[in-house]
Short mmCIF file of C-alpha atoms in Angstrom, two decimals:
data_model
loop_
_atom_site.label_atom_id
_atom_site.label_comp_id
_atom_site.label_asym_id
_atom_site.label_seq_id
_atom_site.Cartn_x
_atom_site.Cartn_y
_atom_site.Cartn_z
CA MET A 276 -4.73 5.32 -26.02
CA SER A 277 -1.57 4.19 -24.33
CA ALA A 278 -1.65 2.31 -21.06
CA VAL A 279 0.10 5.23 -19.37
CA ALA A 280 -3.25 7.08 -19.41
CA ALA A 281 -4.33 4.87 -16.51
CA ALA A 282 -1.40 6.04 -14.41
CA LEU A 283 -3.03 9.35 -13.45
CA PRO A 284 -6.30 8.07 -11.93
CA LEU A 285 -4.45 5.19 -10.21
CA ALA A 286 -1.82 7.57 -8.81
CA ASP A 287 -4.45 10.05 -7.62
CA ASP A 288 -6.42 7.29 -5.84
CA ALA A 289 -3.25 6.19 -4.08
CA LEU A 290 -2.05 9.68 -3.14
CA VAL A 291 -5.38 10.89 -1.78
CA LEU A 292 -6.05 7.77 0.28
CA SER A 293 -2.46 7.86 1.50
CA HIS A 294 -3.01 11.40 2.76
CA ARG A 295 -6.29 10.51 4.46
CA LEU A 296 -4.67 7.58 6.28
CA ALA A 297 -1.74 9.76 7.34
CA GLU A 298 -4.27 12.05 9.06
CA TRP A 299 -4.65 9.27 11.65
CA LEU A 300 -1.08 9.75 12.88
CA GLY A 301 -1.25 10.67 16.53
CA HIS A 302 -4.96 9.77 16.70
CA ALA A 303 -5.17 6.00 16.08
CA PRO A 304 -6.82 3.91 18.82
CA GLU A 305 -3.59 2.06 19.65
CA LEU A 306 0.09 2.18 18.72
CA GLU A 307 0.07 -0.99 16.60
CA GLU A 308 -2.86 0.35 14.63
CA GLU A 309 -1.17 3.66 14.11
CA LEU A 310 1.82 1.82 12.62
CA ALA A 311 -0.45 -0.27 10.42
CA LEU A 312 -2.28 2.76 9.01
CA ALA A 313 1.03 4.57 8.47
CA ASN A 314 2.48 1.56 6.67
CA ILE A 315 -0.52 1.25 4.37
CA SER A 316 -0.32 4.99 3.74
CA LEU A 317 3.34 4.62 2.82
CA ASP A 318 2.66 1.75 0.41
CA LEU A 319 0.03 3.89 -1.31
CA LEU A 320 2.39 6.85 -1.48
CA GLY A 321 4.94 4.57 -3.15
CA GLN A 322 2.35 3.49 -5.72
CA ALA A 323 1.46 7.11 -6.39
CA ARG A 324 5.10 8.12 -6.86
CA ALA A 325 5.82 5.19 -9.20
CA CYS A 326 2.82 6.19 -11.34
CA TYR A 327 3.52 9.95 -11.31
CA ALA A 328 7.10 9.19 -12.41
CA LEU A 329 5.62 7.89 -15.67
CA LEU A 330 3.85 11.19 -16.27
CA GLY A 331 6.17 13.99 -15.25
CA ASP A 332 7.31 15.86 -12.16
CA GLU A 333 5.78 14.23 -9.09
CA ASP A 334 5.78 17.39 -6.97
CA ALA A 335 4.04 19.42 -9.66
CA LEU A 336 1.44 16.67 -10.08
CA ALA A 337 0.79 16.27 -6.36
CA TYR A 338 1.08 19.83 -5.14
CA ARG A 339 0.30 22.18 -8.00
CA ARG A 340 -2.87 20.83 -9.54
CA GLU A 341 -6.30 22.21 -8.73
CA GLU A 342 -9.16 20.11 -7.39
CA ARG A 343 -10.79 19.67 -10.80
CA GLU A 344 -7.60 18.24 -12.25
CA PHE A 345 -7.51 15.30 -9.84
CA ARG A 346 -8.93 12.03 -11.21
CA ASN A 347 -9.27 10.06 -7.98
CA LEU A 348 -12.40 8.24 -6.87
CA GLN A 349 -14.72 10.15 -4.57
CA LEU A 350 -14.54 7.18 -2.21
CA VAL A 351 -10.89 7.76 -1.29
CA GLU A 352 -11.34 11.47 -0.55
CA GLN A 353 -14.09 10.89 2.02
CA PRO A 354 -13.10 12.16 5.47
CA ASN A 355 -11.85 9.59 7.97
CA GLY A 356 -14.87 9.79 10.27
CA ASP A 357 -14.60 7.31 13.11
CA PHE A 358 -12.39 4.23 12.97
CA ALA A 359 -15.19 2.07 11.54
CA HIS A 360 -15.64 4.59 8.73
CA THR A 361 -11.93 4.53 7.87
CA ILE A 362 -11.82 0.73 7.91
CA THR A 363 -14.92 0.41 5.73
CA ARG A 364 -13.50 2.86 3.19
CA GLN A 365 -10.30 0.81 3.21
CA LEU A 366 -12.20 -2.45 2.77
CA PHE A 367 -14.19 -1.18 -0.23
CA PHE A 368 -11.06 0.25 -1.84
CA SER A 369 -8.52 -2.51 -1.14
CA VAL A 370 -10.82 -5.34 -2.27
CA TRP A 371 -11.31 -3.41 -5.53
CA GLN A 372 -7.62 -2.60 -5.90
CA GLU A 373 -6.53 -6.18 -5.32
CA LEU A 374 -9.02 -7.46 -7.92
CA LEU A 375 -8.08 -4.71 -10.39
CA PHE A 376 -4.30 -5.09 -10.07
CA GLY A 377 -4.66 -8.85 -10.39
CA ARG A 378 -6.19 -8.25 -13.84
CA VAL A 379 -3.69 -5.78 -15.21
CA THR A 380 -1.68 -7.65 -17.80
CA GLY A 381 1.14 -6.81 -20.16
CA THR A 382 4.58 -5.43 -19.62
CA GLY A 383 3.91 -1.67 -19.91
CA PRO A 384 4.83 0.69 -17.09
CA PRO A 385 1.51 0.66 -15.20
CA ALA A 386 1.56 -3.16 -15.34
CA ALA A 387 4.90 -3.22 -13.50
CA VAL A 388 3.46 -1.00 -10.75
CA ALA A 389 0.33 -3.18 -10.52
CA ALA A 390 2.34 -6.42 -10.39
CA LYS A 391 4.41 -4.96 -7.57
CA ALA A 392 1.52 -3.38 -5.66
CA VAL A 393 -0.86 -6.34 -5.80
CA LYS A 394 1.22 -8.17 -3.18
CA GLU A 395 1.07 -5.21 -0.80
CA THR A 396 -2.62 -4.70 -1.49
CA ALA A 397 -3.33 -8.26 -0.33
CA TYR A 398 -2.04 -7.24 3.12
CA HIS A 399 -4.11 -4.04 3.09
CA ARG A 400 -7.23 -6.02 2.23
CA ASP A 401 -6.50 -8.60 4.91
CA HIS A 402 -6.03 -5.86 7.50
CA ALA A 403 -9.34 -4.21 6.58
CA GLU A 404 -11.12 -7.56 6.40
CA GLN A 405 -9.96 -8.68 9.85
CA TRP A 406 -11.01 -5.37 11.36
CA THR A 407 -14.40 -5.50 9.63
CA LEU A 408 -15.05 -8.95 11.13
CA ARG A 409 -13.96 -7.78 14.56
CA LEU A 410 -15.98 -4.57 14.49
CA GLY A 411 -19.09 -5.96 12.80
CA ASP A 412 -19.25 -9.03 15.01
CA GLY A 413 -17.99 -7.15 18.06
CA THR A 414 -19.97 -5.05 20.49
CA GLU A 415 -23.37 -3.53 19.82
CA GLU A 416 -21.66 -0.15 19.48
CA SER A 417 -18.97 -1.31 17.04
CA HIS A 418 -21.60 -3.16 14.99
CA ARG A 419 -23.82 -0.10 14.82
CA ARG A 420 -21.00 2.20 13.77
CA THR A 421 -19.67 -0.20 11.12
CA GLN A 422 -23.11 -0.73 9.60
CA ARG A 423 -23.54 3.04 9.55
CA ALA A 424 -20.23 3.39 7.68
CA VAL A 425 -21.13 0.67 5.18
CA ASP A 426 -24.45 2.39 4.46
CA ALA A 427 -22.89 5.87 4.24
CA LEU A 428 -20.04 4.88 1.90
CA TRP A 429 -22.07 2.61 -0.35
CA ARG A 430 -23.10 5.49 -2.60
CA TYR A 431 -19.45 5.95 -3.63
CA THR A 432 -18.83 2.36 -4.68
CA GLY A 433 -20.51 2.44 -8.12
CA GLU A 434 -17.71 4.66 -9.33
CA LEU A 435 -15.14 1.91 -8.74
CA PHE A 436 -16.38 0.23 -11.90
CA GLN A 437 -16.07 3.06 -14.38
CA PRO A 438 -13.77 2.01 -17.21
CA LEU A 439 -10.17 3.12 -16.79
CA GLU A 440 -8.77 4.65 -19.94
CA GLY A 441 -5.74 2.75 -21.15
CA LEU A 442 -6.53 -0.45 -19.23
CA ASP A 443 -8.33 -3.15 -21.14
CA ILE A 444 -10.28 -4.54 -18.19
CA ALA A 445 -13.95 -5.55 -18.36
CA MET A 446 -15.59 -3.79 -15.44
CA GLU A 447 -18.83 -5.80 -15.16
CA PRO A 448 -17.09 -9.05 -14.15
CA LEU A 449 -14.94 -7.01 -11.78
CA ARG A 450 -18.09 -5.56 -10.21
CA ARG A 451 -19.59 -9.04 -9.79
CA ASP A 452 -16.42 -10.32 -8.12
CA TRP A 453 -16.18 -7.26 -5.88
CA ARG A 454 -19.79 -7.58 -4.75
CA ALA A 455 -19.33 -11.29 -4.06
CA ARG A 456 -16.19 -10.66 -1.97
CA ILE A 457 -17.72 -7.74 -0.07
CA GLY A 458 -20.99 -9.65 0.43
CA ASP A 459 -19.09 -12.58 1.91
CA ILE A 460 -17.05 -10.41 4.29
CA LEU A 461 -20.08 -8.40 5.42
CA ALA A 462 -22.09 -11.59 6.01
CA ARG A 463 -19.31 -13.07 8.16
CA ALA A 464 -19.15 -9.76 10.04
CA THR A 465 -22.93 -10.00 10.68
CA LEU A 466 -23.40 -6.81 8.65
CA THR A 467 -26.02 -6.14 6.01
CA MET A 468 -25.13 -5.40 2.41
CA PRO A 469 -26.88 -2.14 1.45
CA GLU A 470 -29.60 -2.34 -1.16
CA GLY A 471 -29.67 1.32 -2.09
CA PRO A 472 -28.07 2.86 -5.19
CA ASP A 473 -24.27 2.72 -5.35
CA ALA A 474 -24.04 6.15 -6.97
CA ASP A 475 -25.60 9.45 -6.06
CA ALA A 476 -28.34 10.72 -8.35
CA TRP A 477 -26.93 14.25 -8.16
CA SER A 478 -23.35 13.43 -9.04
CA ALA A 479 -22.51 14.91 -12.44
CA GLY A 480 -19.95 12.33 -13.42
CA ALA A 481 -17.65 11.85 -10.50
CA GLY A 482 -14.04 11.78 -9.39
CA ARG A 483 -12.75 10.27 -12.61
CA GLN A 484 -14.12 13.33 -14.44
CA GLY A 485 -12.67 15.74 -11.87
CA VAL A 486 -15.90 16.28 -9.94
CA HIS A 487 -15.23 15.98 -6.24
CA THR A 488 -17.06 16.21 -2.94
CA GLU A 489 -16.92 19.18 -0.61
CA SER A 490 -14.29 17.94 1.80
CA PHE A 491 -11.74 17.25 -0.94
CA GLY A 492 -10.95 20.94 -1.47
CA ARG A 493 -10.14 21.35 2.21
CA MET A 494 -7.95 18.26 2.16
CA LEU A 495 -6.01 19.57 -0.84
CA ALA A 496 -5.61 22.99 0.76
CA GLU A 497 -3.91 21.37 3.72
CA MET A 498 -1.88 18.91 1.67
CA GLN A 499 -0.61 21.51 -0.80
CA HIS A 500 -0.20 24.44 1.56
CA LEU A 501 3.46 23.96 2.42
CA HIS A 502 4.64 23.40 -1.13
CA ARG A 503 2.63 26.33 -2.47
CA SER A 504 3.89 28.66 0.27
CA HIS A 505 7.51 27.49 0.07
CA PRO A 506 8.08 26.04 -3.43
CA GLY A 507 10.92 23.56 -3.50
CA ALA A 508 11.25 23.43 0.28
CA VAL A 509 13.33 20.47 1.48
CA TRP A 510 14.63 19.24 4.77
CA MET B 267 25.03 -6.55 8.76
CA ILE B 268 22.98 -7.81 5.84
CA SER B 269 24.14 -6.59 2.42
CA LEU B 270 21.90 -5.26 -0.34
CA ALA B 271 22.83 -8.27 -2.48
CA GLU B 272 21.83 -10.66 0.32
CA LEU B 273 18.55 -8.82 0.70
CA GLY B 274 17.95 -9.40 -3.01
CA VAL B 275 17.35 -5.75 -3.89
CA LEU B 276 20.56 -5.27 -5.91
CA ARG B 277 19.63 -6.39 -9.42
CA ASP B 278 22.57 -5.45 -11.59
CA VAL B 279 25.87 -3.54 -11.67
CA ARG B 280 27.48 -2.65 -15.00
CA LEU B 281 30.68 -0.80 -15.81
CA LEU B 282 30.58 1.38 -18.94
CA ASP B 283 32.88 3.89 -20.69
CA GLY B 284 35.94 1.79 -20.01
CA GLY B 285 35.19 1.70 -16.31
CA ARG B 286 34.40 5.39 -15.84
CA THR B 287 30.64 4.96 -15.37
CA ALA B 288 28.77 2.47 -13.21
CA GLU B 289 25.10 1.68 -13.72
CA VAL B 290 23.29 0.02 -10.86
CA GLU B 291 19.77 -1.41 -10.80
CA LEU B 292 18.02 -1.42 -7.44
CA THR B 293 14.53 -2.71 -6.64
CA PRO B 294 12.45 -1.70 -3.60
CA THR B 295 11.13 -4.31 -1.19
CA TYR B 296 7.83 -2.41 -1.01
CA THR B 297 6.74 0.29 -3.47
CA GLY B 298 6.89 2.99 -0.83
CA CYS B 299 10.10 1.84 0.86
CA PRO B 300 11.56 5.02 2.37
CA ALA B 301 15.01 3.42 2.64
CA LEU B 302 15.46 3.33 -1.13
CA GLU B 303 17.14 6.74 -1.29
CA ALA B 304 19.50 5.87 1.58
CA MET B 305 20.41 2.60 -0.19
CA ALA B 306 21.12 4.46 -3.45
CA GLU B 307 23.30 6.94 -1.60
CA ASP B 308 25.22 4.09 0.10
CA ILE B 309 25.80 2.41 -3.27
CA ARG B 310 27.16 5.64 -4.78
CA ARG B 311 29.48 6.18 -1.83
CA ALA B 312 30.69 2.56 -1.75
CA LEU B 313 31.44 2.51 -5.47
CA HIS B 314 33.26 5.84 -5.47
CA THR B 315 35.32 4.70 -2.49
CA ALA B 316 36.10 1.33 -4.07
CA ASP B 317 37.18 2.84 -7.38
CA PRO B 318 38.32 6.48 -7.45
CA ARG B 319 38.49 6.38 -11.29
CA LEU B 320 34.68 6.20 -11.45
CA ALA B 321 33.37 9.54 -12.71
CA ARG B 322 29.69 8.70 -12.52
CA VAL B 323 27.47 6.23 -10.68
CA SER B 324 23.83 6.08 -11.69
CA VAL B 325 21.37 4.11 -9.59
CA ARG B 326 18.14 3.23 -11.35
CA THR B 327 15.03 1.92 -9.60
CA VAL B 328 13.40 -1.06 -11.29
CA LEU B 329 10.06 -2.57 -10.31
CA SER B 330 9.85 -5.57 -12.59
CA PRO B 331 9.98 -8.40 -11.72
CA PRO B 332 8.63 -7.48 -8.27
CA TRP B 333 10.89 -8.25 -5.33
CA SER B 334 9.94 -11.30 -3.32
CA THR B 335 11.10 -12.48 0.07
CA ASP B 336 12.34 -15.58 -1.79
CA ASP B 337 15.06 -13.29 -3.20
CA ILE B 338 16.73 -13.07 0.24
CA THR B 339 19.76 -15.36 0.20
CA GLU B 340 20.50 -18.08 2.77
CA GLU B 341 23.23 -15.89 4.26
CA GLY B 342 20.79 -12.99 4.36
CA ARG B 343 18.23 -15.06 6.23
CA ARG B 344 20.85 -16.16 8.73
CA LYS B 345 21.90 -12.55 9.36
CA LEU B 346 18.31 -11.39 9.82
CA ALA B 347 17.75 -14.05 12.48
CA ALA B 348 21.06 -13.16 14.16
CA ALA B 349 19.86 -9.53 14.32
CA GLY B 350 16.67 -10.58 16.11
CA ILE B 351 14.40 -10.41 13.05
CA ALA B 352 12.57 -13.58 12.07
CA PRO B 353 13.25 -14.32 8.38
CA PRO B 354 10.34 -14.95 6.00
CA ARG B 355 9.11 -18.50 5.73
CA ARG B 356 10.32 -20.45 2.71
CA PRO B 357 7.94 -21.08 -0.13
CA GLY B 358 6.13 -24.35 0.49
CA PRO B 359 5.79 -27.20 -2.00
CA ALA B 360 3.08 -27.01 -4.66
CA ARG B 361 -0.12 -26.01 -2.94
CA GLY B 362 -2.18 -28.91 -1.69
CA PRO B 363 -5.87 -28.88 -0.87
CA VAL B 364 -5.28 -27.72 2.70
CA PRO B 365 -3.00 -24.69 3.18
CA VAL B 366 -0.70 -25.23 6.15
CA ALA B 367 0.84 -22.17 7.74
CA LEU B 368 4.29 -22.99 9.06
CA ALA B 369 5.13 -21.72 12.51
CA ILE B 370 7.30 -18.65 12.85
CA ARG B 371 10.22 -19.18 15.17
CA CYS B 372 11.21 -16.66 17.83
CA PRO B 373 14.64 -15.33 16.82
CA ARG B 374 15.65 -14.97 20.47
CA CYS B 375 14.75 -18.27 22.15
CA GLY B 376 13.88 -20.45 19.15
CA SER B 377 10.36 -21.28 20.35
CA THR B 378 7.75 -21.83 17.64
CA ASP B 379 4.98 -20.76 20.02
CA THR B 380 4.59 -17.21 18.70
CA GLU B 381 1.60 -15.02 17.92
CA LEU B 382 0.82 -12.17 15.58
CA ILE B 383 0.34 -8.74 17.18
CA SER B 384 0.08 -6.64 14.04
CA ARG B 385 0.50 -7.27 10.32
CA PHE B 386 2.46 -4.03 10.07
CA SER B 387 5.44 -3.20 12.23
CA SER B 388 8.25 -0.63 12.25
CA THR B 389 8.42 -0.92 8.46
CA ALA B 390 5.93 -2.10 5.84
CA CYS B 391 7.96 -5.26 5.08
CA LYS B 392 7.73 -6.56 8.65
CA ALA B 393 4.96 -7.85 10.91
CA LEU B 394 5.07 -7.54 14.70
CA ARG B 395 4.91 -10.79 16.67
CA ARG B 396 5.33 -11.92 20.26
CA CYS B 397 6.92 -15.06 21.61
CA ARG B 398 4.66 -16.86 24.09
CA THR B 399 7.65 -18.69 25.59
CA CYS B 400 10.14 -15.90 26.32
CA ARG B 401 7.49 -13.13 26.12
CA GLU B 402 9.65 -10.93 23.87
CA PRO B 403 8.13 -9.09 20.93
CA PHE B 404 10.00 -9.37 17.62
CA ASP B 405 9.79 -8.35 13.97
CA HIS B 406 9.11 -10.86 11.22
CA VAL B 407 9.86 -10.19 7.55
CA LYS B 408 6.49 -11.13 6.11
CA GLU B 409 6.28 -13.15 2.95
CA VAL B 410 5.54 -11.40 -0.34
#
């Protein structure tokens, strides 16, 4: 299988998380943070576009596929929740993405996107890490909310380590590295690493197989509405 | 005004078909850089204006090798600072056992007593900082 096969799940991860982060516009706790979330969203949108360009028409891929055709992780489609929830989702994802992109080798098209994006991802991870430390080791309230987010999102982290078709990357060492990095950050943030399962017992496959959680359909409906109502609309 | 070549995003310009076609390679600073389309449009306009015999200008986006702030030329760095934007720090010597972060100089008053406000500023490639001496906020092209 050619390496291009990996472009679809990687693009869908980036597009969906980009859209979730963009939902913060106008609602972020402060202006600087709004800019930061918008910038990270834009980086992810750029990754998605670079990957979709390898596969076909980007608008058709983003706006005209049904829920079951998306191959993104369930983690990235989770609703924003409160700020701690958004930051925890970002921490879990960006630590994984930085480790993954650092391992993509070769000169094929997805490798060029990974080599480019890994530098940006390091800033995303740093942003999420600094916020996790500040929230976890902050007030009683921020600690409580961040621990709640860590516990609630943990069940979606097992999926990060499913093999990606087309990428020859051993996922068990990646999982060990991810857990070590996350464990270290959580410990410094005075948070507790969850001990429960990192995948839901009921999930029949998961995002990589096109099985998504309830809120994803609503997100897609909003994201695709304009293009489906006014195909080819530009401004 | 900093040029695309000084910014290090202009990778190649070739003339084909006996000078009737120009092929340009452009690389984004960040993957999602929204200015890429405006840059491509500027290149097309500049080339058509410079040489009316050109029938076609194609601008191709290339990602590899990834752009780095080290690709900004000396003249480019000088122009950034003159425009009130702190240029990226230069790559240090081979990494020693203790990483030393060099100070970032305020482009307005020259003080090195500056602090980070946010890793992300008006664009993805810049961080927002504040000068503790003259109290002015400023953008800094962060190193990648």
